[in-house]
mmCIF file of C-alpha atoms and ligand atoms in Angstrom:
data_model
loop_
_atom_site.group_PDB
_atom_site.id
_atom_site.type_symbol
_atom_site.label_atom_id
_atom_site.label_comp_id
_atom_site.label_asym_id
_atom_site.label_seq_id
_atom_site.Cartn_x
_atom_site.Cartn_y
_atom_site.Cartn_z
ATOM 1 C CA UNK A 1 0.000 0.000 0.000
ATOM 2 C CA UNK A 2 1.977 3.415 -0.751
ATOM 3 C CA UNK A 3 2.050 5.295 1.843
ATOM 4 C CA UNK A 4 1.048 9.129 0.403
ATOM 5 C CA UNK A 5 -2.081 7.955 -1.434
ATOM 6 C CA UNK A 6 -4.673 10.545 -1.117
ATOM 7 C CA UNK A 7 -2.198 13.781 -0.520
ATOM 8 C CA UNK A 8 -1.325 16.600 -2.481
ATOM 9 C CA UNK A 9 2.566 17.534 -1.587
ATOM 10 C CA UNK A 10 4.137 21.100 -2.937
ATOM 11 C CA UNK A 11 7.769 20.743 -3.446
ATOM 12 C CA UNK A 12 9.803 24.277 -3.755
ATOM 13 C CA UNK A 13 13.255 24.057 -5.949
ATOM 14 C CA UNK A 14 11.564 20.427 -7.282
ATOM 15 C CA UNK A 15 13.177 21.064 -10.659
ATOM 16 C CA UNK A 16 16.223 19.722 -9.999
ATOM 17 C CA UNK A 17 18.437 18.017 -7.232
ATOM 18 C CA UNK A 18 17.107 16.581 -3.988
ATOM 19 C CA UNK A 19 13.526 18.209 -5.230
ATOM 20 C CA UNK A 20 13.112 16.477 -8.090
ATOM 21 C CA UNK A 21 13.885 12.943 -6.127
ATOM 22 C CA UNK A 22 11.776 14.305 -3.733
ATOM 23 C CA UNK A 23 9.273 14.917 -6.095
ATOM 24 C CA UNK A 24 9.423 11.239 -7.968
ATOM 25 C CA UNK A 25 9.620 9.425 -4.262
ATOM 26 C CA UNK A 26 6.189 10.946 -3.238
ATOM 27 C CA UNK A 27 4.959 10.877 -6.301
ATOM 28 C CA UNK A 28 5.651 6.777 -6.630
ATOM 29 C CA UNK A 29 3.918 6.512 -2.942
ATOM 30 C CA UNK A 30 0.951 7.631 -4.425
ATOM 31 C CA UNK A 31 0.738 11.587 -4.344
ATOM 32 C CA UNK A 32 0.022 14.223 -6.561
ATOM 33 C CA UNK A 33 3.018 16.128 -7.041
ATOM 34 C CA UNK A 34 3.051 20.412 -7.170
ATOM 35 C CA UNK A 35 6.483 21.343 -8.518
ATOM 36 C CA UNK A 36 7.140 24.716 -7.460
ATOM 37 C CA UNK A 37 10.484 26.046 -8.786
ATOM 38 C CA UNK A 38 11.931 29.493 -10.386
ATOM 39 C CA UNK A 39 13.370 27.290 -13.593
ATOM 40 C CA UNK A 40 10.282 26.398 -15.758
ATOM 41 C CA UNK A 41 12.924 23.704 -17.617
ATOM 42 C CA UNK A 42 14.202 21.937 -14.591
ATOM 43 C CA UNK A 43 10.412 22.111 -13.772
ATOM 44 C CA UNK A 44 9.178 20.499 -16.621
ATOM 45 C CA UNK A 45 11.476 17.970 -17.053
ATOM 46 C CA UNK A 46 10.347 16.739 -13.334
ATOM 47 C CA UNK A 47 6.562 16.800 -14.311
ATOM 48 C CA UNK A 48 7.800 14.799 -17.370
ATOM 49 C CA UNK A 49 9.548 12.244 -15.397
ATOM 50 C CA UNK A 50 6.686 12.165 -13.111
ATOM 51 C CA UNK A 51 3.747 11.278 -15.655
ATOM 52 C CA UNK A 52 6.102 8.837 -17.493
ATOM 53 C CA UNK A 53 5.799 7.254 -14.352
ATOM 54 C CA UNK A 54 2.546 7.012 -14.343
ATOM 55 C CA UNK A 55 2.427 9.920 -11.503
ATOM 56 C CA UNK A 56 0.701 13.363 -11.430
ATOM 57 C CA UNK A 57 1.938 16.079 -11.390
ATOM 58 C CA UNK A 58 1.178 20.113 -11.949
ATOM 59 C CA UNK A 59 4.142 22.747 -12.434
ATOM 60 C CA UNK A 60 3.410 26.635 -11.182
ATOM 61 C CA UNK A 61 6.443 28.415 -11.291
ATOM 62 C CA UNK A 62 7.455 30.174 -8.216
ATOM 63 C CA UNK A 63 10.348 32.026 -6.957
ATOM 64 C CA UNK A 64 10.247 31.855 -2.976
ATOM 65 C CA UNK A 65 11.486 35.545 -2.389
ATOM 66 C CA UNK A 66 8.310 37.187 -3.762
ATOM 67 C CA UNK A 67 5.631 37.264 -1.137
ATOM 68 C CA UNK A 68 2.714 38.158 -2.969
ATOM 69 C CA UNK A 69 3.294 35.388 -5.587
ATOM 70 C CA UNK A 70 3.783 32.779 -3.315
ATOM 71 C CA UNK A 71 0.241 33.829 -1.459
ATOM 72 C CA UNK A 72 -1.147 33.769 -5.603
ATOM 73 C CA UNK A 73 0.235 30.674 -6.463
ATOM 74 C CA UNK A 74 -1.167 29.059 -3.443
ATOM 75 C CA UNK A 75 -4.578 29.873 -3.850
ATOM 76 C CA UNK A 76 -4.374 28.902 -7.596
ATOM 77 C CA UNK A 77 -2.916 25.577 -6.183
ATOM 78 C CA UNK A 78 -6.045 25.327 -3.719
ATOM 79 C CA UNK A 79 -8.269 25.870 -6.562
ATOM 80 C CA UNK A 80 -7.176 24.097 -9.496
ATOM 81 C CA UNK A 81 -5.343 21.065 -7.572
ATOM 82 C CA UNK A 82 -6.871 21.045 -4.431
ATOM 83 C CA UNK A 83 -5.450 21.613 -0.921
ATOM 84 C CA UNK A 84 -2.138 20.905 -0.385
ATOM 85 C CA UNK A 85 -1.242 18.256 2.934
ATOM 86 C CA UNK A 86 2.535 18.301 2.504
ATOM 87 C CA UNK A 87 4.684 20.916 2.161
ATOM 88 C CA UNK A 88 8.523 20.547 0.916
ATOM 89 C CA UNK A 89 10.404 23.857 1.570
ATOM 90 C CA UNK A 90 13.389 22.295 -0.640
ATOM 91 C CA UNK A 91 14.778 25.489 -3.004
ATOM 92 C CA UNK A 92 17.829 26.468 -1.186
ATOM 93 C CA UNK A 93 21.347 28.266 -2.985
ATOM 94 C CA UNK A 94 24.618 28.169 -1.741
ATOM 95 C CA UNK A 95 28.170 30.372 -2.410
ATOM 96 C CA UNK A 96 31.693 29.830 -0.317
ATOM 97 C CA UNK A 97 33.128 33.270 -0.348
ATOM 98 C CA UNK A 98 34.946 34.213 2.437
ATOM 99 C CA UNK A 99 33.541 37.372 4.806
ATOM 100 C CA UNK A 100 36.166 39.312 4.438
ATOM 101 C CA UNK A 101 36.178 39.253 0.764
ATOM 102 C CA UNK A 102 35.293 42.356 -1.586
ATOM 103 C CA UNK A 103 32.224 44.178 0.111
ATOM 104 C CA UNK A 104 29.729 43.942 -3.267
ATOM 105 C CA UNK A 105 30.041 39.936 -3.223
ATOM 106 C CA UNK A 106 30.063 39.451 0.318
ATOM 107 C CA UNK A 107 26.420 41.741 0.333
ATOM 108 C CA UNK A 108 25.084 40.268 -2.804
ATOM 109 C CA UNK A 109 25.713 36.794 -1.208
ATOM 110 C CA UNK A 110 24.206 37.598 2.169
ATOM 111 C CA UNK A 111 21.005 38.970 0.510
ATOM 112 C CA UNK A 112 20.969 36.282 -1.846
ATOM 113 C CA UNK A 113 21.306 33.033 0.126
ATOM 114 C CA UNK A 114 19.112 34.862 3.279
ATOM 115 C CA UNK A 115 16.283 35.714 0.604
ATOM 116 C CA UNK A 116 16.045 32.375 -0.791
ATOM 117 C CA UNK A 117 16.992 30.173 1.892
ATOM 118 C CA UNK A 118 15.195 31.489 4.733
ATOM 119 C CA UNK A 119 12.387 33.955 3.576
ATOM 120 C CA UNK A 120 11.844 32.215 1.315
ATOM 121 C CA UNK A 121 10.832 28.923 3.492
ATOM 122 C CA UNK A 122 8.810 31.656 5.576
ATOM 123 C CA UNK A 123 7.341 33.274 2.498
ATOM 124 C CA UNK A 124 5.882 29.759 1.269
ATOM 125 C CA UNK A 125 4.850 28.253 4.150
ATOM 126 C CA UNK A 126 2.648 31.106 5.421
ATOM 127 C CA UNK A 127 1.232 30.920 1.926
ATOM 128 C CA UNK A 128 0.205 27.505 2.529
ATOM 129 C CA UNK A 129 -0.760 27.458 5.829
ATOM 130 C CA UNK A 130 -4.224 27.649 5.151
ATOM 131 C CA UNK A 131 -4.570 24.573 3.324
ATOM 132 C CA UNK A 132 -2.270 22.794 6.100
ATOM 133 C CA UNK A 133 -4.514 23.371 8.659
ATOM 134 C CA UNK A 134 -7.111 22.248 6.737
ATOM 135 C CA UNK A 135 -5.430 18.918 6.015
ATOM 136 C CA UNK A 136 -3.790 18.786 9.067
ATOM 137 C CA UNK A 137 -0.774 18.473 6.847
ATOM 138 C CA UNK A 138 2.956 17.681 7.162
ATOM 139 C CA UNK A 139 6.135 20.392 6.747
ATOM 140 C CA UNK A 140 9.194 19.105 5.511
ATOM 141 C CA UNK A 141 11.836 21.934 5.709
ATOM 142 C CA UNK A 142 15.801 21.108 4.164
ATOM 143 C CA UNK A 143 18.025 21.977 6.489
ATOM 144 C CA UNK A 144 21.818 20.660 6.321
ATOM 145 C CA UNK A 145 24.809 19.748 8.592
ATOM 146 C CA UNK A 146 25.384 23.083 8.169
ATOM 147 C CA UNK A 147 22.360 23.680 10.748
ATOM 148 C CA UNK A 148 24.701 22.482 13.306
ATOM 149 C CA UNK A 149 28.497 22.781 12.097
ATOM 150 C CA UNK A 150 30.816 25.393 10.445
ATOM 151 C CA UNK A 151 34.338 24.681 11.152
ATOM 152 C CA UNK A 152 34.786 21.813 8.477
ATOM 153 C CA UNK A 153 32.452 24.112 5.603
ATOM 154 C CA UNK A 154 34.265 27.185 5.479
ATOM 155 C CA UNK A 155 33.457 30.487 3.564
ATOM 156 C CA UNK A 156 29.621 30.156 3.584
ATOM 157 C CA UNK A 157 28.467 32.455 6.672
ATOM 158 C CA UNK A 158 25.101 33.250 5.424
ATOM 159 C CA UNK A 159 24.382 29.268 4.016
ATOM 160 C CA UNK A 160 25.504 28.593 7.285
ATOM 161 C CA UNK A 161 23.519 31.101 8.741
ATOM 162 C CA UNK A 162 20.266 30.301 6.673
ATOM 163 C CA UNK A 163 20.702 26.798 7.991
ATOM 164 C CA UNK A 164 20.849 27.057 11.654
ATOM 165 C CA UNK A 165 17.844 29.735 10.713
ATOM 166 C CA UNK A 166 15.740 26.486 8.679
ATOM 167 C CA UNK A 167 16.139 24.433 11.797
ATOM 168 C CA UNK A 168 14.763 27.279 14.294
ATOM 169 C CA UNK A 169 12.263 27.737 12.438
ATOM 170 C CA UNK A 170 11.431 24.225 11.912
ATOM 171 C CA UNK A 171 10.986 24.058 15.825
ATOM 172 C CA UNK A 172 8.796 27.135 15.830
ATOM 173 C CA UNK A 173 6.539 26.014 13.619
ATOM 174 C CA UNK A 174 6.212 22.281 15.428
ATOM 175 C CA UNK A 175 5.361 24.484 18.121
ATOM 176 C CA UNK A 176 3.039 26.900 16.989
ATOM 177 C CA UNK A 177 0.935 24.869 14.388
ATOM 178 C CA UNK A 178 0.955 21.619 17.063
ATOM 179 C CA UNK A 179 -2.275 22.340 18.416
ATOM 180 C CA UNK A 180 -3.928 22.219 14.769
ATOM 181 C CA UNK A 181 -2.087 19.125 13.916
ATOM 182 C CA UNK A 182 0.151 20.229 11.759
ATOM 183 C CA UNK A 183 3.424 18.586 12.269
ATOM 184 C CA UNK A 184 6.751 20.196 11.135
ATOM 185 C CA UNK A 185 10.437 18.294 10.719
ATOM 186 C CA UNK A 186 13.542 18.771 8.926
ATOM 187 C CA UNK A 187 16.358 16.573 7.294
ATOM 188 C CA UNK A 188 19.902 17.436 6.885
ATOM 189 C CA UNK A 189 22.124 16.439 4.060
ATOM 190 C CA UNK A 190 25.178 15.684 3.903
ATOM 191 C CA UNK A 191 27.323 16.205 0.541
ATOM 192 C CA UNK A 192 24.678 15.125 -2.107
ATOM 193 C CA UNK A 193 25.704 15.033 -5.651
ATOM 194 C CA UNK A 194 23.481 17.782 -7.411
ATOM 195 C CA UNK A 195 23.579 20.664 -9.441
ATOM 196 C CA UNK A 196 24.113 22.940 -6.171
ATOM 197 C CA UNK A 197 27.712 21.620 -5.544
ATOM 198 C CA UNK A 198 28.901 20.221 -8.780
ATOM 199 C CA UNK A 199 31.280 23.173 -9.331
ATOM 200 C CA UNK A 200 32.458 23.027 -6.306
ATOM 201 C CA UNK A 201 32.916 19.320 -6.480
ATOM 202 C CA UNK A 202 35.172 19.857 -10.006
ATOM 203 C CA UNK A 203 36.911 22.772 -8.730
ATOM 204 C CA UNK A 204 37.836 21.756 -5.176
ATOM 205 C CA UNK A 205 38.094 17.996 -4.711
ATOM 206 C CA UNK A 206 40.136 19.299 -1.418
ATOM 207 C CA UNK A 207 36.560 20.111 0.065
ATOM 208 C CA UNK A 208 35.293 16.868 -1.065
ATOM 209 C CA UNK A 209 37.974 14.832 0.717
ATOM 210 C CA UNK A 210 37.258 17.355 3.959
ATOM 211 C CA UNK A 211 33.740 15.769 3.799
ATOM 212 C CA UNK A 212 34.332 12.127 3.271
ATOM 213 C CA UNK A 213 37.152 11.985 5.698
ATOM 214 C CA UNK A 214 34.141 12.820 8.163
ATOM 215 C CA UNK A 215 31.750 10.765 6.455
ATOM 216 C CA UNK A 216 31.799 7.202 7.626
ATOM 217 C CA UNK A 217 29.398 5.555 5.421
ATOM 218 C CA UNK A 218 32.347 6.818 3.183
ATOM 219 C CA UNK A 219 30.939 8.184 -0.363
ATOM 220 C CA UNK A 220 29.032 11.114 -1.420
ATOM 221 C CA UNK A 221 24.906 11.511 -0.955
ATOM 222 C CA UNK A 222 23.169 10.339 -4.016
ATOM 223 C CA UNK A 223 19.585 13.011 -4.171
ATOM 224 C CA UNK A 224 17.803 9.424 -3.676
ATOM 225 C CA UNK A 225 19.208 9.348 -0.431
ATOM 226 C CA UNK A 226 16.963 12.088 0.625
ATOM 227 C CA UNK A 227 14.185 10.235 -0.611
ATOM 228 C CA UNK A 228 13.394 7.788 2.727
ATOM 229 C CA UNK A 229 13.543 10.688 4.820
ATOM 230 C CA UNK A 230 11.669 12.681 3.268
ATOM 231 C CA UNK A 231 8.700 9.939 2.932
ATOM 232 C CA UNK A 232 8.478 9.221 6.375
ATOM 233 C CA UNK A 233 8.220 12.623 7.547
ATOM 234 C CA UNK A 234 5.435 13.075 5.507
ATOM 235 C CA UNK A 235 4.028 10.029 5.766
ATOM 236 C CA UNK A 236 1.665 8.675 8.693
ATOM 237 C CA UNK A 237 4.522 6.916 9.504
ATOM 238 C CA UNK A 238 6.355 9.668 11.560
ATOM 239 C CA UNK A 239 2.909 10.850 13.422
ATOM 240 C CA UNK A 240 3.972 11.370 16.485
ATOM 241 C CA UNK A 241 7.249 12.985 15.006
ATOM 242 C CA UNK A 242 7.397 16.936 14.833
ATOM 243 C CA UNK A 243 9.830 19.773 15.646
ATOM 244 C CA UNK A 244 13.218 17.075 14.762
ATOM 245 C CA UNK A 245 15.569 16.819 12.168
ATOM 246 C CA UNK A 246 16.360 13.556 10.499
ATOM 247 C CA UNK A 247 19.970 13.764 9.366
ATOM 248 C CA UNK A 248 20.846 12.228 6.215
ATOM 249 C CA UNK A 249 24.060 12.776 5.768
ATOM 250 C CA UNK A 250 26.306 9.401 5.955
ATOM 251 C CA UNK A 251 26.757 10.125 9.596
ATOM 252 C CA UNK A 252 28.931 13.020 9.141
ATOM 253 C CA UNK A 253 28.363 14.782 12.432
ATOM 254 C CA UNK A 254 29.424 11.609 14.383
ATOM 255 C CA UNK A 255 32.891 12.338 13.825
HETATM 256 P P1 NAP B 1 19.816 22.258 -6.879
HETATM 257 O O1 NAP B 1 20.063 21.008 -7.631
HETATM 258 O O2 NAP B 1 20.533 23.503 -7.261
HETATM 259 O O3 NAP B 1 18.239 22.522 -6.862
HETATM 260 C C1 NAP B 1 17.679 23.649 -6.271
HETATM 261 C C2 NAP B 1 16.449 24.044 -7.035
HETATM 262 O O4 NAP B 1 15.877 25.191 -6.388
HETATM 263 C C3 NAP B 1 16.754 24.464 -8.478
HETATM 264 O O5 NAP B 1 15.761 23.965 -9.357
HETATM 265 C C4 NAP B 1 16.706 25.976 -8.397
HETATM 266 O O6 NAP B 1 16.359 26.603 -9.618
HETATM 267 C C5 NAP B 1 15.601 26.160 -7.373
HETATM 268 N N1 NAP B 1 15.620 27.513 -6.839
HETATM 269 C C6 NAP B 1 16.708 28.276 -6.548
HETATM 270 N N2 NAP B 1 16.307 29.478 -6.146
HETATM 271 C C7 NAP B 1 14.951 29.492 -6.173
HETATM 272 C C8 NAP B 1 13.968 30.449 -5.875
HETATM 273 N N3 NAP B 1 14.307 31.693 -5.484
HETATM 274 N N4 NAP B 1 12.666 30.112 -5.994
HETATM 275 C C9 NAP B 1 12.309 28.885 -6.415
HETATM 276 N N5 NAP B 1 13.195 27.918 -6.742
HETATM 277 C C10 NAP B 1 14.508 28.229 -6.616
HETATM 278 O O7 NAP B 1 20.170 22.062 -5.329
HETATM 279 P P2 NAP B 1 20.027 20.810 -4.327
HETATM 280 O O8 NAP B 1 21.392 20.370 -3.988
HETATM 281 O O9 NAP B 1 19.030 19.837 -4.815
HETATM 282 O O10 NAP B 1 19.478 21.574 -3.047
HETATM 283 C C11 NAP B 1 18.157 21.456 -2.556
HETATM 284 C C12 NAP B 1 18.166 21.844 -1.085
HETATM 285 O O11 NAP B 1 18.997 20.955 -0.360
HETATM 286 C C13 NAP B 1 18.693 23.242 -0.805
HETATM 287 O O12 NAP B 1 17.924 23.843 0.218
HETATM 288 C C14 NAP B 1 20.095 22.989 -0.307
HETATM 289 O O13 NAP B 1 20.567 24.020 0.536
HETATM 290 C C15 NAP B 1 19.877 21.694 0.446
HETATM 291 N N6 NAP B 1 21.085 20.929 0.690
HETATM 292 C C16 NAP B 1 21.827 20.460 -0.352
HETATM 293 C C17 NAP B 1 22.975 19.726 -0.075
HETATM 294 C C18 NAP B 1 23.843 19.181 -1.169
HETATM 295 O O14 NAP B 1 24.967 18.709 -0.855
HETATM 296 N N7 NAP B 1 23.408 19.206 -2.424
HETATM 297 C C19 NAP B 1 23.368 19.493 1.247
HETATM 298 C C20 NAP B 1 22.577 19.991 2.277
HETATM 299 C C21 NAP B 1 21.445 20.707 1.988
HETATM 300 P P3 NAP B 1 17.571 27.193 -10.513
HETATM 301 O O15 NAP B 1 18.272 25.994 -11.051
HETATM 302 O O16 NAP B 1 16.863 28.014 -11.541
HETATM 303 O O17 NAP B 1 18.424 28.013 -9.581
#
């Protein structure tokens, strides 16, 4: 029996990376997919993979730093899809520059990543929050290992930053939105394979060896990693889970 039959789960950034896996998982347990993303391509291709499948799935594109659209597309979800019951704040950038680099770029990536990456999980799910409550629906917010550590990820204050920020507000919300039983969790990656790091990952195989040295399962996250995770928090599964983070991440903060 899959476990998400009968749900309707929005999935920000599901164009590409972790989303998109995201996206396909749910989608094979049974639920209608809404990809949200700011790249109608990536988007596309998703909803493609998706209905090849034999899955549904709707594309409304979306970029998480503008308020008013989020509150639009959310009531144009509620009405032409139906009410959303799980909610994946995925979309999420990153940068390594130091802090004490040239002024311009260390602004322009502060603004950037704390846009996105933050206000934008806030932006999206107090768009949705009406048709959580209805539903009684499940928040799954991306958080990372950099919600907890910094020393080993240098040059990323504000990822860093908008991480420790995902998890706070992950236990806010399990607080607040409790009482209506709406139940809110995280997961935290470790160094997954996607788009996001892949220059990084070409240019700077020093930073990949930094990982995996403190990575005992000993390779690199695969998006598909994310995906088991990410079900059960949604799922009925987790339902007495809310304000945690599952880490996924190889067990990189055990060392
Ligand atoms: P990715 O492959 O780059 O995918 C991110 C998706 O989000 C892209 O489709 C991107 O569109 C979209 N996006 C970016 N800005 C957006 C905006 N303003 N509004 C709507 N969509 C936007 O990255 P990923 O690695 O899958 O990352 C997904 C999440 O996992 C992020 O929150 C990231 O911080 C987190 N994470 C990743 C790792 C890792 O190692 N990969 C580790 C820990 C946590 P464009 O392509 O057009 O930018």
């Amino acid at each position: 029996m899959p476990l998400l039959t009968n749900h309707i789960a929005a999935i920000t950034g599901a164009g590409s990376g972790i989303g998109r896996a995201i996206a396909e998982g749910y989608a094979r347990e049974g639920a209608r997919i809404v990809i949200l993303d700011a790249d109608p391509e990536g988007a596309k291709e998703t909803q493609r993979l998706i209905t090849a499948a034999g899955g549904k799935a709707d594309v409304f594109r979306l970029d998480v730093t503008d308020r008013e659209a989020a509150h639009k597309i959310a009531d144009e979800v509620t009405t032409k899809v139906g009410p959303v019951s799980i909610l994946v704040n995925n979309a999420g950038i990153n940068r390594r520059n130091p802090i004490t680099g040239d002024d311009a770029a260390v602004f322009k990536d502060w603004d950037d990543i704390i846009s996105i990456n933050v206000m934008g999980v806030f932006n999206v799910t107090h768009a949705f929050l009406p048709a959580l409550r209805e539903t009684k629906g499940r928040i799954v917010n991306i958080g990372s290992i950099q919600s907890f550590v910094h020393v080993r990820t240098p040059n990323s204050a504000a990822y860093t930053t908008s991480k420790h920020g995902v998890l706070g507000f992950t236990k806010a919300m399990a607080a607040e939105l409790g009482k209506f039983g709406v139940r809110c969790n995280a997961i935290g990656p470790g160094l997954i394979e996607t788009p996001l790091n892949a220059q990084a990952r070409a240019n700077n195989p020093e930073l990949v060896r930094i990982f995996l040295d403190h990575t005992p399962l000993g390779r690199p996250g695969k998006p598909e990693d994310i995906v088991g995770p990410a079900v059960f928090l949604a799922s009925d599964l987790s339902q007495y889970v809310t304000g945690t983070i599952v880490m996924a991440d190889g067990g990189y903060r055990t060392i």
